[in-house]
Short mmCIF file of C-alpha atoms in Angstrom, two decimals:
data_model
loop_
_atom_site.label_atom_id
_atom_site.label_comp_id
_atom_site.label_asym_id
_atom_site.label_seq_id
_atom_site.Cartn_x
_atom_site.Cartn_y
_atom_site.Cartn_z
CA MET A 1 85.21 51.57 115.25
CA LEU A 2 88.13 53.97 115.67
CA ARG A 3 88.42 54.32 111.90
CA ILE A 4 84.71 55.14 111.60
CA CYS A 5 84.96 57.77 114.36
CA SER A 6 87.99 59.36 112.69
CA LEU A 7 86.14 59.57 109.39
CA PHE A 8 83.15 61.17 111.12
CA ILE A 9 85.39 63.81 112.71
CA LEU A 10 87.03 64.63 109.37
CA LEU A 11 83.64 65.02 107.72
CA MET A 12 82.51 67.34 110.48
CA LEU A 13 85.55 69.65 110.33
CA PRO A 14 84.28 71.89 107.50
CA LEU A 15 81.01 72.34 109.33
CA VAL A 16 82.80 73.34 112.52
CA ALA A 17 85.06 75.74 110.60
CA LEU A 18 82.04 77.43 109.06
CA ALA A 19 79.87 77.59 112.15
CA ASP A 20 77.54 80.60 112.04
CA PRO A 21 78.98 83.31 114.33
CA SER A 22 76.75 85.21 116.71
CA GLY A 23 77.30 87.44 119.70
CA VAL A 24 78.58 90.87 120.69
CA VAL A 25 80.11 92.94 117.91
CA ARG A 26 83.58 94.47 118.11
CA VAL A 27 84.23 96.54 114.99
CA ILE A 28 87.74 96.17 113.55
CA ASP A 29 87.06 98.30 110.49
CA GLY A 30 84.18 99.01 108.14
CA ASP A 31 83.76 95.47 106.83
CA THR A 32 85.66 93.35 109.38
CA TRP A 33 84.23 92.52 112.82
CA ASP A 34 84.76 90.24 115.74
CA VAL A 35 81.41 88.56 116.42
CA GLY A 36 81.25 86.51 119.59
CA GLY A 37 85.01 86.02 119.39
CA ALA A 38 85.09 84.99 115.69
CA ARG A 39 86.76 87.20 113.07
CA VAL A 40 84.15 87.97 110.39
CA ARG A 41 84.45 89.62 106.97
CA LEU A 42 81.03 90.98 105.95
CA PHE A 43 79.85 89.32 102.74
CA GLY A 44 78.97 91.27 99.62
CA ILE A 45 80.24 94.69 100.69
CA ASP A 46 83.51 96.59 100.61
CA THR A 47 84.52 99.68 102.56
CA PRO A 48 87.55 101.92 102.03
CA GLU A 49 90.75 100.75 103.71
CA PRO A 50 91.44 102.48 107.06
CA ASP A 51 94.30 104.50 105.55
CA GLN A 52 92.49 105.26 102.28
CA THR A 53 91.71 108.86 101.38
CA CYS A 54 89.16 110.36 98.99
CA GLU A 55 88.73 113.84 97.54
CA ARG A 56 85.77 115.95 98.56
CA GLY A 57 85.30 119.61 97.76
CA GLY A 58 88.84 119.86 96.47
CA GLU A 59 90.30 118.54 99.73
CA PHE A 60 91.53 115.15 100.87
CA TRP A 61 89.14 113.28 103.16
CA ARG A 62 90.04 110.24 105.26
CA CYS A 63 87.09 108.28 103.94
CA GLY A 64 88.42 104.93 105.22
CA ALA A 65 88.65 106.18 108.79
CA TRP A 66 85.20 107.78 108.41
CA ALA A 67 83.62 104.52 107.28
CA SER A 68 85.14 102.66 110.24
CA ARG A 69 83.84 105.30 112.66
CA GLU A 70 80.35 105.16 111.14
CA VAL A 71 80.19 101.39 111.40
CA ARG A 72 81.56 101.45 114.95
CA ALA A 73 78.99 104.05 116.03
CA ARG A 74 76.15 101.92 114.64
CA TYR A 75 77.12 98.42 115.72
CA GLN A 76 79.83 98.34 118.38
CA GLY A 77 78.60 96.34 121.38
CA LYS A 78 75.37 95.18 119.73
CA ILE A 79 74.39 91.56 119.13
CA ALA A 80 74.85 90.22 115.61
CA SER A 81 73.59 87.02 114.07
CA CYS A 82 75.62 85.86 111.08
CA ARG A 83 75.32 83.16 108.44
CA ALA A 84 78.66 81.87 107.21
CA VAL A 85 79.32 81.73 103.47
CA THR A 86 83.00 80.77 103.23
CA LYS A 87 86.46 81.61 104.58
CA ASP A 88 88.92 84.02 102.99
CA HIS A 89 92.70 83.71 102.70
CA TYR A 90 93.11 85.50 106.04
CA GLN A 91 91.02 82.70 107.61
CA ARG A 92 88.22 85.12 108.41
CA ILE A 93 84.67 83.80 108.22
CA VAL A 94 82.91 85.56 105.35
CA ALA A 95 79.30 85.93 106.47
CA ARG A 96 76.01 87.73 106.04
CA CYS A 97 75.18 89.44 109.32
CA SER A 98 72.06 90.99 110.78
CA VAL A 99 71.61 93.24 113.80
CA GLU A 100 68.16 93.79 115.30
CA GLY A 101 66.71 91.84 112.40
CA ARG A 102 68.20 94.09 109.71
CA ASP A 103 70.69 93.11 107.01
CA VAL A 104 73.88 94.97 107.96
CA GLY A 105 75.34 94.83 104.45
CA ARG A 106 72.26 96.30 102.82
CA ASP A 107 71.90 99.09 105.40
CA LEU A 108 75.55 100.14 104.99
CA VAL A 109 75.33 100.19 101.20
CA VAL A 110 71.97 102.03 101.21
CA ASP A 111 73.48 104.75 103.42
CA GLY A 112 76.64 105.10 101.36
CA VAL A 113 78.94 103.79 104.10
CA ALA A 114 79.95 100.74 102.03
CA LEU A 115 80.00 99.71 98.38
CA ALA A 116 78.61 96.58 96.79
CA TYR A 117 81.42 94.06 96.32
CA ARG A 118 80.25 92.87 92.89
CA ARG A 119 83.20 90.53 92.43
CA TYR A 120 81.56 88.22 94.96
CA SER A 121 77.89 89.18 95.02
CA MET A 122 75.31 91.27 93.16
CA ASP A 123 72.99 91.34 96.17
CA TYR A 124 73.55 95.03 96.86
CA ASP A 125 74.12 96.28 93.31
CA LEU A 126 70.88 98.25 93.04
CA ASP A 127 71.25 99.57 96.59
CA GLU A 128 74.61 101.09 95.69
CA LYS A 129 73.26 102.60 92.48
CA ARG A 130 70.43 104.28 94.39
CA ALA A 131 72.88 105.65 96.97
CA ALA A 132 75.09 106.96 94.15
CA VAL A 133 72.15 108.78 92.58
CA ARG A 134 71.47 110.41 95.96
CA GLY A 135 75.13 111.32 96.37
CA ILE A 136 75.22 110.28 100.01
CA GLY A 137 78.14 109.10 102.12
CA LEU A 138 81.05 107.85 100.03
CA HIS A 139 79.23 108.85 96.86
CA GLY A 140 79.64 112.51 97.77
CA ALA A 141 83.39 112.21 97.08
CA ASP A 142 85.78 111.15 94.35
CA MET A 143 86.89 107.74 95.55
CA GLN A 144 88.92 104.87 94.21
CA ARG A 145 87.06 101.64 94.78
CA PRO A 146 88.65 99.80 97.73
CA SER A 147 89.54 96.78 95.58
CA ASP A 148 91.39 99.06 93.13
CA PHE A 149 93.13 100.82 96.01
CA ARG A 150 94.35 97.48 97.36
CA ALA A 151 95.53 96.42 93.91
CA ALA A 152 97.55 99.63 93.60
CA GLN A 153 99.09 99.03 96.99
CA ARG A 154 100.29 95.60 95.86
CA GLN A 155 102.69 97.32 93.51
CA VAL A 156 104.79 98.15 96.57
CA ASN A 157 106.12 95.09 98.42
CA VAL A 158 107.58 96.74 101.50
CA GLN A 159 106.93 100.28 102.61
CA PRO A 160 109.53 102.34 104.54
CA ALA A 161 108.55 104.33 107.59
CA PRO A 162 106.93 107.67 106.67
CA GLY A 163 108.74 110.39 108.64
CA ASP A 164 108.48 109.94 112.40
CA CYS A 165 105.71 107.32 112.21
CA ARG A 166 107.68 104.36 113.55
CA ILE A 167 104.96 102.03 114.87
CA LYS A 168 104.54 98.93 112.70
CA GLY A 169 101.01 97.64 112.10
CA ASN A 170 101.41 93.99 111.16
CA ILE A 171 98.73 91.42 110.18
CA SER A 172 99.39 87.89 111.40
CA SER A 173 98.75 84.70 109.43
CA LYS A 174 95.51 84.38 111.41
CA GLY A 175 94.37 87.84 110.32
CA GLU A 176 95.03 89.43 113.72
CA ARG A 177 96.13 93.06 113.62
CA ILE A 178 99.10 93.65 115.94
CA TYR A 179 101.32 96.70 116.23
CA HIS A 180 104.97 96.74 117.31
CA VAL A 181 106.74 99.73 118.86
CA PRO A 182 110.50 100.35 118.68
CA GLY A 183 112.35 98.28 121.26
CA GLN A 184 109.94 95.34 121.27
CA GLU A 185 111.29 91.86 120.62
CA HIS A 186 109.98 91.41 117.06
CA TYR A 187 110.10 95.05 115.93
CA ASN A 188 113.25 94.93 113.81
CA ARG A 189 112.29 91.84 111.83
CA THR A 190 108.69 92.93 111.23
CA LYS A 191 108.18 94.16 107.66
CA ILE A 192 105.29 96.33 106.50
CA SER A 193 103.53 95.24 103.32
CA PRO A 194 100.64 97.46 102.15
CA ALA A 195 99.58 94.64 99.81
CA LYS A 196 98.51 92.71 102.91
CA GLY A 197 96.77 95.73 104.45
CA GLU A 198 99.67 96.46 106.82
CA ARG A 199 100.62 100.04 107.69
CA TRP A 200 102.65 102.44 109.82
CA PHE A 201 101.24 104.45 112.75
CA CYS A 202 102.42 107.67 114.31
CA SER A 203 101.09 106.86 117.79
CA GLU A 204 99.73 103.94 119.79
CA ALA A 205 96.43 105.78 120.16
CA GLU A 206 96.11 105.92 116.37
CA ALA A 207 96.91 102.21 116.08
CA ARG A 208 94.32 101.23 118.70
CA ALA A 209 91.67 103.44 117.13
CA ALA A 210 92.26 101.67 113.80
CA GLY A 211 91.70 98.25 115.42
CA TRP A 212 95.26 97.08 116.09
CA ARG A 213 96.43 95.76 119.47
CA ARG A 214 99.91 96.06 120.97
CA ALA A 215 102.26 93.09 120.61
CA LYS A 216 102.76 91.22 123.88
CA ARG A 217 106.55 91.21 123.49
#
């Protein structure tokens, strides 16, 4: 009987791991949310990285920060219902999410806040093409696709501190974004790897606004 119960539990584990998240939205960045306490990566879309810049009108534009602000303004604090697809290597649940009955991914791509992530899905391909024709949102700027930006960042394994920006934004093995300030217990041994999406911050306010929390020690 014990052996049968153990087998049943093992068979159920994948289902538990891929339970469909639902609940209040806390926006981490343009395509990563906490939904009812679960870390979710929105399926089929890609937004610029928080530290990514684009060129618009001959000037640099912080398009990654803009996309995060747009998504936060639309969905922060609302109730999302998500359908899990898989898990990524950061152990985030990759899911299709809807808010107020509307497909979040489609709305963001239609409005030029996100791009279709064609490597994983063609669901929003035509939506992106229509947004590009209209030249709205991200399509009004010269932008490196987020996946290409991340690939370029992987060429650098560890990034030194830029100037006086000494706060280390680290991503844990669980995908949690934690920043360390000089003097904290783990500051000196924390390395910053842009390939993993890690970064430096110039202030705690900047780190919190980007979705990082302060290390407990």
